[in-house]
């Protein structure tokens, strides 16, 4: 579902009468007059709500003898809210551009001539700074502690703090054989 369709569905579901119609349609397919009788509201009101539900994709209809029967589109309700939220945002490109601009603003504020001026106190900003330093580490290579310290010292004199923070942020990992750059898939574990 697109973001616009999700919004339309949520708006549609925010009405008690529409929820009651859906609850009735969960039990069985019904026609307008039967729904009106069951819910104690007028047939034109039921028709109005069914139109809104149909526009949101929540119900559909079919002809049976003289009646237009309405049924609930169950597959739309079997989708979890998390799945709906994972869908691509209509503004994803704009948000990505804003993120890139923010990242560059942080880099410009904390780096001067390729050297780190100070460690940011805000964690989000520090993460950006640490990402810049981590980009200097090659993937699939193990570094000695001395090599790590020398690489970090090119950016900042307090290499111990930066090294510790990079490990805490899962940008670097270590064991007895040395240090290495953590791959994206390893970070998520």
PDB file of C-alpha atoms in Angstrom:
ATOM      1  CA  UNK A   1       0.000   0.000   0.000  1.00  0.00           C
ATOM      2  CA  UNK A   2       1.140   3.508  -0.693  1.00  0.00           C
ATOM      3  CA  UNK A   3       1.392   6.041   2.106  1.00  0.00           C
ATOM      4  CA  UNK A   4      -1.705   7.835   0.733  1.00  0.00           C
ATOM      5  CA  UNK A   5      -3.711   4.582   0.755  1.00  0.00           C
ATOM      6  CA  UNK A   6      -2.643   3.846   4.349  1.00  0.00           C
ATOM      7  CA  UNK A   7      -3.726   7.336   5.445  1.00  0.00           C
ATOM      8  CA  UNK A   8      -7.079   6.912   3.672  1.00  0.00           C
ATOM      9  CA  UNK A   9      -7.623   3.553   5.405  1.00  0.00           C
ATOM     10  CA  UNK A  10      -6.745   4.892   8.862  1.00  0.00           C
ATOM     11  CA  UNK A  11      -9.020   7.920   8.388  1.00  0.00           C
ATOM     12  CA  UNK A  12     -11.776   5.614   7.245  1.00  0.00           C
ATOM     13  CA  UNK A  13     -11.401   3.399  10.306  1.00  0.00           C
ATOM     14  CA  UNK A  14     -11.650   6.350  12.696  1.00  0.00           C
ATOM     15  CA  UNK A  15     -15.464   6.323  12.519  1.00  0.00           C
ATOM     16  CA  UNK A  16     -17.539   4.181  14.891  1.00  0.00           C
ATOM     17  CA  UNK A  17     -20.285   3.453  12.349  1.00  0.00           C
ATOM     18  CA  UNK A  18     -17.729   2.228   9.815  1.00  0.00           C
ATOM     19  CA  UNK A  19     -16.146  -0.017  12.420  1.00  0.00           C
ATOM     20  CA  UNK A  20     -19.585  -1.430  13.245  1.00  0.00           C
ATOM     21  CA  UNK A  21     -20.222  -2.069   9.546  1.00  0.00           C
ATOM     22  CA  UNK A  22     -16.883  -3.909   9.277  1.00  0.00           C
ATOM     23  CA  UNK A  23     -17.670  -5.967  12.378  1.00  0.00           C
ATOM     24  CA  UNK A  24     -20.989  -6.970  10.816  1.00  0.00           C
ATOM     25  CA  UNK A  25     -19.339  -7.831   7.510  1.00  0.00           C
ATOM     26  CA  UNK A  26     -16.850 -10.028   9.369  1.00  0.00           C
ATOM     27  CA  UNK A  27     -19.757 -12.270  10.286  1.00  0.00           C
ATOM     28  CA  UNK A  28     -21.378 -12.411   6.844  1.00  0.00           C
ATOM     29  CA  UNK A  29     -21.832 -10.503   3.589  1.00  0.00           C
ATOM     30  CA  UNK A  30     -24.786  -8.086   3.833  1.00  0.00           C
ATOM     31  CA  UNK A  31     -26.794  -5.625   1.788  1.00  0.00           C
ATOM     32  CA  UNK A  32     -27.423  -1.981   2.738  1.00  0.00           C
ATOM     33  CA  UNK A  33     -30.911  -2.412   4.231  1.00  0.00           C
ATOM     34  CA  UNK A  34     -29.802  -5.365   6.380  1.00  0.00           C
ATOM     35  CA  UNK A  35     -26.824  -3.382   7.707  1.00  0.00           C
ATOM     36  CA  UNK A  36     -29.093  -0.381   8.413  1.00  0.00           C
ATOM     37  CA  UNK A  37     -31.544  -2.566  10.305  1.00  0.00           C
ATOM     38  CA  UNK A  38     -28.778  -4.311  12.252  1.00  0.00           C
ATOM     39  CA  UNK A  39     -26.970  -1.091  13.244  1.00  0.00           C
ATOM     40  CA  UNK A  40     -30.047   1.091  13.808  1.00  0.00           C
ATOM     41  CA  UNK A  41     -29.041   3.769  11.277  1.00  0.00           C
ATOM     42  CA  UNK A  42     -30.627   4.847   7.989  1.00  0.00           C
ATOM     43  CA  UNK A  43     -29.872   3.130   4.680  1.00  0.00           C
ATOM     44  CA  UNK A  44     -28.474   6.353   3.113  1.00  0.00           C
ATOM     45  CA  UNK A  45     -26.063   6.683   6.046  1.00  0.00           C
ATOM     46  CA  UNK A  46     -24.949   3.076   5.587  1.00  0.00           C
ATOM     47  CA  UNK A  47     -24.487   3.714   1.834  1.00  0.00           C
ATOM     48  CA  UNK A  48     -22.342   6.777   2.607  1.00  0.00           C
ATOM     49  CA  UNK A  49     -20.118   4.795   4.986  1.00  0.00           C
ATOM     50  CA  UNK A  50     -19.871   1.845   2.577  1.00  0.00           C
ATOM     51  CA  UNK A  51     -18.726   4.237  -0.159  1.00  0.00           C
ATOM     52  CA  UNK A  52     -15.941   5.534   2.131  1.00  0.00           C
ATOM     53  CA  UNK A  53     -14.961   1.981   3.093  1.00  0.00           C
ATOM     54  CA  UNK A  54     -14.884   0.947  -0.573  1.00  0.00           C
ATOM     55  CA  UNK A  55     -12.689   3.962  -1.485  1.00  0.00           C
ATOM     56  CA  UNK A  56     -10.242   2.872   1.217  1.00  0.00           C
ATOM     57  CA  UNK A  57     -10.257  -0.704  -0.114  1.00  0.00           C
ATOM     58  CA  UNK A  58     -11.795  -2.098   3.077  1.00  0.00           C
ATOM     59  CA  UNK A  59     -14.943  -3.485   1.405  1.00  0.00           C
ATOM     60  CA  UNK A  60     -16.067  -4.558  -2.025  1.00  0.00           C
ATOM     61  CA  UNK A  61     -19.420  -5.541  -3.471  1.00  0.00           C
ATOM     62  CA  UNK A  62     -21.084  -8.033  -5.777  1.00  0.00           C
ATOM     63  CA  UNK A  63     -24.592  -8.458  -7.166  1.00  0.00           C
ATOM     64  CA  UNK A  64     -26.797 -11.228  -5.792  1.00  0.00           C
ATOM     65  CA  UNK A  65     -30.308 -11.405  -7.264  1.00  0.00           C
ATOM     66  CA  UNK A  66     -31.855  -8.000  -6.551  1.00  0.00           C
ATOM     67  CA  UNK A  67     -29.323  -6.916  -3.928  1.00  0.00           C
ATOM     68  CA  UNK A  68     -25.871  -5.394  -3.956  1.00  0.00           C
ATOM     69  CA  UNK A  69     -24.017  -7.432  -1.349  1.00  0.00           C
ATOM     70  CA  UNK A  70     -21.022  -6.034   0.537  1.00  0.00           C
ATOM     71  CA  UNK A  71     -18.113  -8.020   1.874  1.00  0.00           C
ATOM     72  CA  UNK A  72     -15.073  -7.167   3.906  1.00  0.00           C
ATOM     73  CA  UNK A  73     -11.691  -7.314   2.114  1.00  0.00           C
ATOM     74  CA  UNK A  74      -9.976  -9.412   4.763  1.00  0.00           C
ATOM     75  CA  UNK A  75      -6.524  -9.401   3.146  1.00  0.00           C
ATOM     76  CA  UNK A  76      -6.159  -5.670   3.792  1.00  0.00           C
ATOM     77  CA  UNK A  77      -6.674  -6.272   7.525  1.00  0.00           C
ATOM     78  CA  UNK A  78      -4.254  -9.205   7.647  1.00  0.00           C
ATOM     79  CA  UNK A  79      -1.405  -6.787   6.941  1.00  0.00           C
ATOM     80  CA  UNK A  80       0.314  -5.747  10.164  1.00  0.00           C
ATOM     81  CA  UNK A  81       0.769  -2.094  11.014  1.00  0.00           C
ATOM     82  CA  UNK A  82       4.549  -2.654  10.956  1.00  0.00           C
ATOM     83  CA  UNK A  83       4.294  -3.844   7.344  1.00  0.00           C
ATOM     84  CA  UNK A  84       2.322  -0.705   6.485  1.00  0.00           C
ATOM     85  CA  UNK A  85       4.914   1.505   8.148  1.00  0.00           C
ATOM     86  CA  UNK A  86       7.788  -0.237   6.357  1.00  0.00           C
ATOM     87  CA  UNK A  87       6.364   0.846   3.016  1.00  0.00           C
ATOM     88  CA  UNK A  88       8.273   3.537   1.156  1.00  0.00           C
ATOM     89  CA  UNK A  89       7.352   7.034   2.240  1.00  0.00           C
ATOM     90  CA  UNK A  90       6.096   9.418  -0.434  1.00  0.00           C
ATOM     91  CA  UNK A  91       8.660  11.870   0.938  1.00  0.00           C
ATOM     92  CA  UNK A  92      11.546   9.381   1.167  1.00  0.00           C
ATOM     93  CA  UNK A  93      13.733  11.234  -1.345  1.00  0.00           C
ATOM     94  CA  UNK A  94      13.202  14.571   0.392  1.00  0.00           C
ATOM     95  CA  UNK A  95      13.935  12.984   3.777  1.00  0.00           C
ATOM     96  CA  UNK A  96      17.108  11.382   2.414  1.00  0.00           C
ATOM     97  CA  UNK A  97      18.228  14.754   1.058  1.00  0.00           C
ATOM     98  CA  UNK A  98      17.553  16.418   4.434  1.00  0.00           C
ATOM     99  CA  UNK A  99      19.512  13.642   6.193  1.00  0.00           C
ATOM    100  CA  UNK A 100      22.455  14.162   3.821  1.00  0.00           C
ATOM    101  CA  UNK A 101      22.364  17.937   4.382  1.00  0.00           C
ATOM    102  CA  UNK A 102      22.258  17.442   8.165  1.00  0.00           C
ATOM    103  CA  UNK A 103      25.155  14.978   7.999  1.00  0.00           C
ATOM    104  CA  UNK A 104      27.231  17.430   5.955  1.00  0.00           C
ATOM    105  CA  UNK A 105      26.388  20.255   8.377  1.00  0.00           C
ATOM    106  CA  UNK A 106      27.662  18.152  11.306  1.00  0.00           C
ATOM    107  CA  UNK A 107      30.819  17.192   9.409  1.00  0.00           C
ATOM    108  CA  UNK A 108      31.478  20.847   8.527  1.00  0.00           C
ATOM    109  CA  UNK A 109      30.957  21.889  12.155  1.00  0.00           C
ATOM    110  CA  UNK A 110      33.264  19.291  13.717  1.00  0.00           C
ATOM    111  CA  UNK A 111      36.009  18.814  11.133  1.00  0.00           C
ATOM    112  CA  UNK A 112      38.516  21.411  10.036  1.00  0.00           C
ATOM    113  CA  UNK A 113      41.135  20.563   7.391  1.00  0.00           C
ATOM    114  CA  UNK A 114      40.369  16.866   7.864  1.00  0.00           C
ATOM    115  CA  UNK A 115      40.965  16.949  11.631  1.00  0.00           C
ATOM    116  CA  UNK A 116      38.300  16.511  14.287  1.00  0.00           C
ATOM    117  CA  UNK A 117      38.042  19.708  16.362  1.00  0.00           C
ATOM    118  CA  UNK A 118      36.140  18.101  19.254  1.00  0.00           C
ATOM    119  CA  UNK A 119      33.997  15.069  20.022  1.00  0.00           C
ATOM    120  CA  UNK A 120      30.306  16.015  19.804  1.00  0.00           C
ATOM    121  CA  UNK A 121      28.357  15.649  23.029  1.00  0.00           C
ATOM    122  CA  UNK A 122      25.158  14.630  21.242  1.00  0.00           C
ATOM    123  CA  UNK A 123      25.177  10.936  20.420  1.00  0.00           C
ATOM    124  CA  UNK A 124      23.626  11.388  16.969  1.00  0.00           C
ATOM    125  CA  UNK A 125      26.295  13.890  15.961  1.00  0.00           C
ATOM    126  CA  UNK A 126      29.049  11.742  17.443  1.00  0.00           C
ATOM    127  CA  UNK A 127      27.789   8.787  15.403  1.00  0.00           C
ATOM    128  CA  UNK A 128      28.154  10.844  12.208  1.00  0.00           C
ATOM    129  CA  UNK A 129      31.703  11.836  13.182  1.00  0.00           C
ATOM    130  CA  UNK A 130      32.588   8.224  13.996  1.00  0.00           C
ATOM    131  CA  UNK A 131      31.150   7.090  10.635  1.00  0.00           C
ATOM    132  CA  UNK A 132      33.496   9.488   8.848  1.00  0.00           C
ATOM    133  CA  UNK A 133      36.494   8.039  10.695  1.00  0.00           C
ATOM    134  CA  UNK A 134      35.275   4.450  10.209  1.00  0.00           C
ATOM    135  CA  UNK A 135      35.155   5.000   6.433  1.00  0.00           C
ATOM    136  CA  UNK A 136      38.979   5.075   6.498  1.00  0.00           C
ATOM    137  CA  UNK A 137      39.067   1.433   7.595  1.00  0.00           C
ATOM    138  CA  UNK A 138      39.116  -1.156   4.831  1.00  0.00           C
ATOM    139  CA  UNK A 139      36.522  -3.917   4.875  1.00  0.00           C
ATOM    140  CA  UNK A 140      37.758  -7.496   5.290  1.00  0.00           C
ATOM    141  CA  UNK A 141      41.031  -6.441   6.873  1.00  0.00           C
ATOM    142  CA  UNK A 142      42.248  -7.016  10.416  1.00  0.00           C
ATOM    143  CA  UNK A 143      44.205  -4.173  12.015  1.00  0.00           C
ATOM    144  CA  UNK A 144      46.587  -4.258  14.947  1.00  0.00           C
ATOM    145  CA  UNK A 145      45.861  -1.895  17.819  1.00  0.00           C
ATOM    146  CA  UNK A 146      48.797   0.254  16.742  1.00  0.00           C
ATOM    147  CA  UNK A 147      47.411   0.544  13.181  1.00  0.00           C
ATOM    148  CA  UNK A 148      43.984   1.499  14.543  1.00  0.00           C
ATOM    149  CA  UNK A 149      45.519   4.132  16.808  1.00  0.00           C
ATOM    150  CA  UNK A 150      47.561   5.612  13.936  1.00  0.00           C
ATOM    151  CA  UNK A 151      44.530   5.787  11.650  1.00  0.00           C
ATOM    152  CA  UNK A 152      42.400   7.472  14.315  1.00  0.00           C
ATOM    153  CA  UNK A 153      45.262   9.807  15.337  1.00  0.00           C
ATOM    154  CA  UNK A 154      45.114  11.294  11.822  1.00  0.00           C
ATOM    155  CA  UNK A 155      41.742  12.685  12.870  1.00  0.00           C
ATOM    156  CA  UNK A 156      42.030  13.241  16.629  1.00  0.00           C
ATOM    157  CA  UNK A 157      44.743  13.010  19.278  1.00  0.00           C
ATOM    158  CA  UNK A 158      42.622  11.121  21.834  1.00  0.00           C
ATOM    159  CA  UNK A 159      42.552   7.913  19.792  1.00  0.00           C
ATOM    160  CA  UNK A 160      41.665   5.785  22.838  1.00  0.00           C
ATOM    161  CA  UNK A 161      38.299   7.526  23.320  1.00  0.00           C
ATOM    162  CA  UNK A 162      37.469   7.397  19.616  1.00  0.00           C
ATOM    163  CA  UNK A 163      38.470   3.715  19.379  1.00  0.00           C
ATOM    164  CA  UNK A 164      36.343   2.842  22.425  1.00  0.00           C
ATOM    165  CA  UNK A 165      33.355   4.801  21.039  1.00  0.00           C
ATOM    166  CA  UNK A 166      33.687   3.140  17.624  1.00  0.00           C
ATOM    167  CA  UNK A 167      33.540  -0.265  19.287  1.00  0.00           C
ATOM    168  CA  UNK A 168      30.552   0.821  21.409  1.00  0.00           C
ATOM    169  CA  UNK A 169      28.752   2.026  18.253  1.00  0.00           C
ATOM    170  CA  UNK A 170      29.597  -1.292  16.538  1.00  0.00           C
ATOM    171  CA  UNK A 171      31.626   0.380  13.819  1.00  0.00           C
ATOM    172  CA  UNK A 172      34.719  -1.597  14.861  1.00  0.00           C
ATOM    173  CA  UNK A 173      34.964  -4.960  16.529  1.00  0.00           C
ATOM    174  CA  UNK A 174      37.908  -6.764  18.087  1.00  0.00           C
ATOM    175  CA  UNK A 175      39.235 -10.003  19.441  1.00  0.00           C
ATOM    176  CA  UNK A 176      42.688 -11.320  20.346  1.00  0.00           C
ATOM    177  CA  UNK A 177      43.874 -11.174  16.710  1.00  0.00           C
ATOM    178  CA  UNK A 178      43.018  -7.497  16.198  1.00  0.00           C
ATOM    179  CA  UNK A 179      40.384  -4.982  15.072  1.00  0.00           C
ATOM    180  CA  UNK A 180      38.204  -4.890  11.971  1.00  0.00           C
ATOM    181  CA  UNK A 181      35.487  -2.760  10.356  1.00  0.00           C
ATOM    182  CA  UNK A 182      32.018  -4.129  11.116  1.00  0.00           C
ATOM    183  CA  UNK A 183      29.914  -4.798   8.025  1.00  0.00           C
ATOM    184  CA  UNK A 184      26.337  -3.478   7.834  1.00  0.00           C
ATOM    185  CA  UNK A 185      24.826  -6.950   8.206  1.00  0.00           C
ATOM    186  CA  UNK A 186      26.888  -7.576  11.384  1.00  0.00           C
ATOM    187  CA  UNK A 187      25.724  -4.282  12.952  1.00  0.00           C
ATOM    188  CA  UNK A 188      22.075  -5.388  12.825  1.00  0.00           C
ATOM    189  CA  UNK A 189      22.721  -8.551  14.861  1.00  0.00           C
TER     190      UNK A 189
END
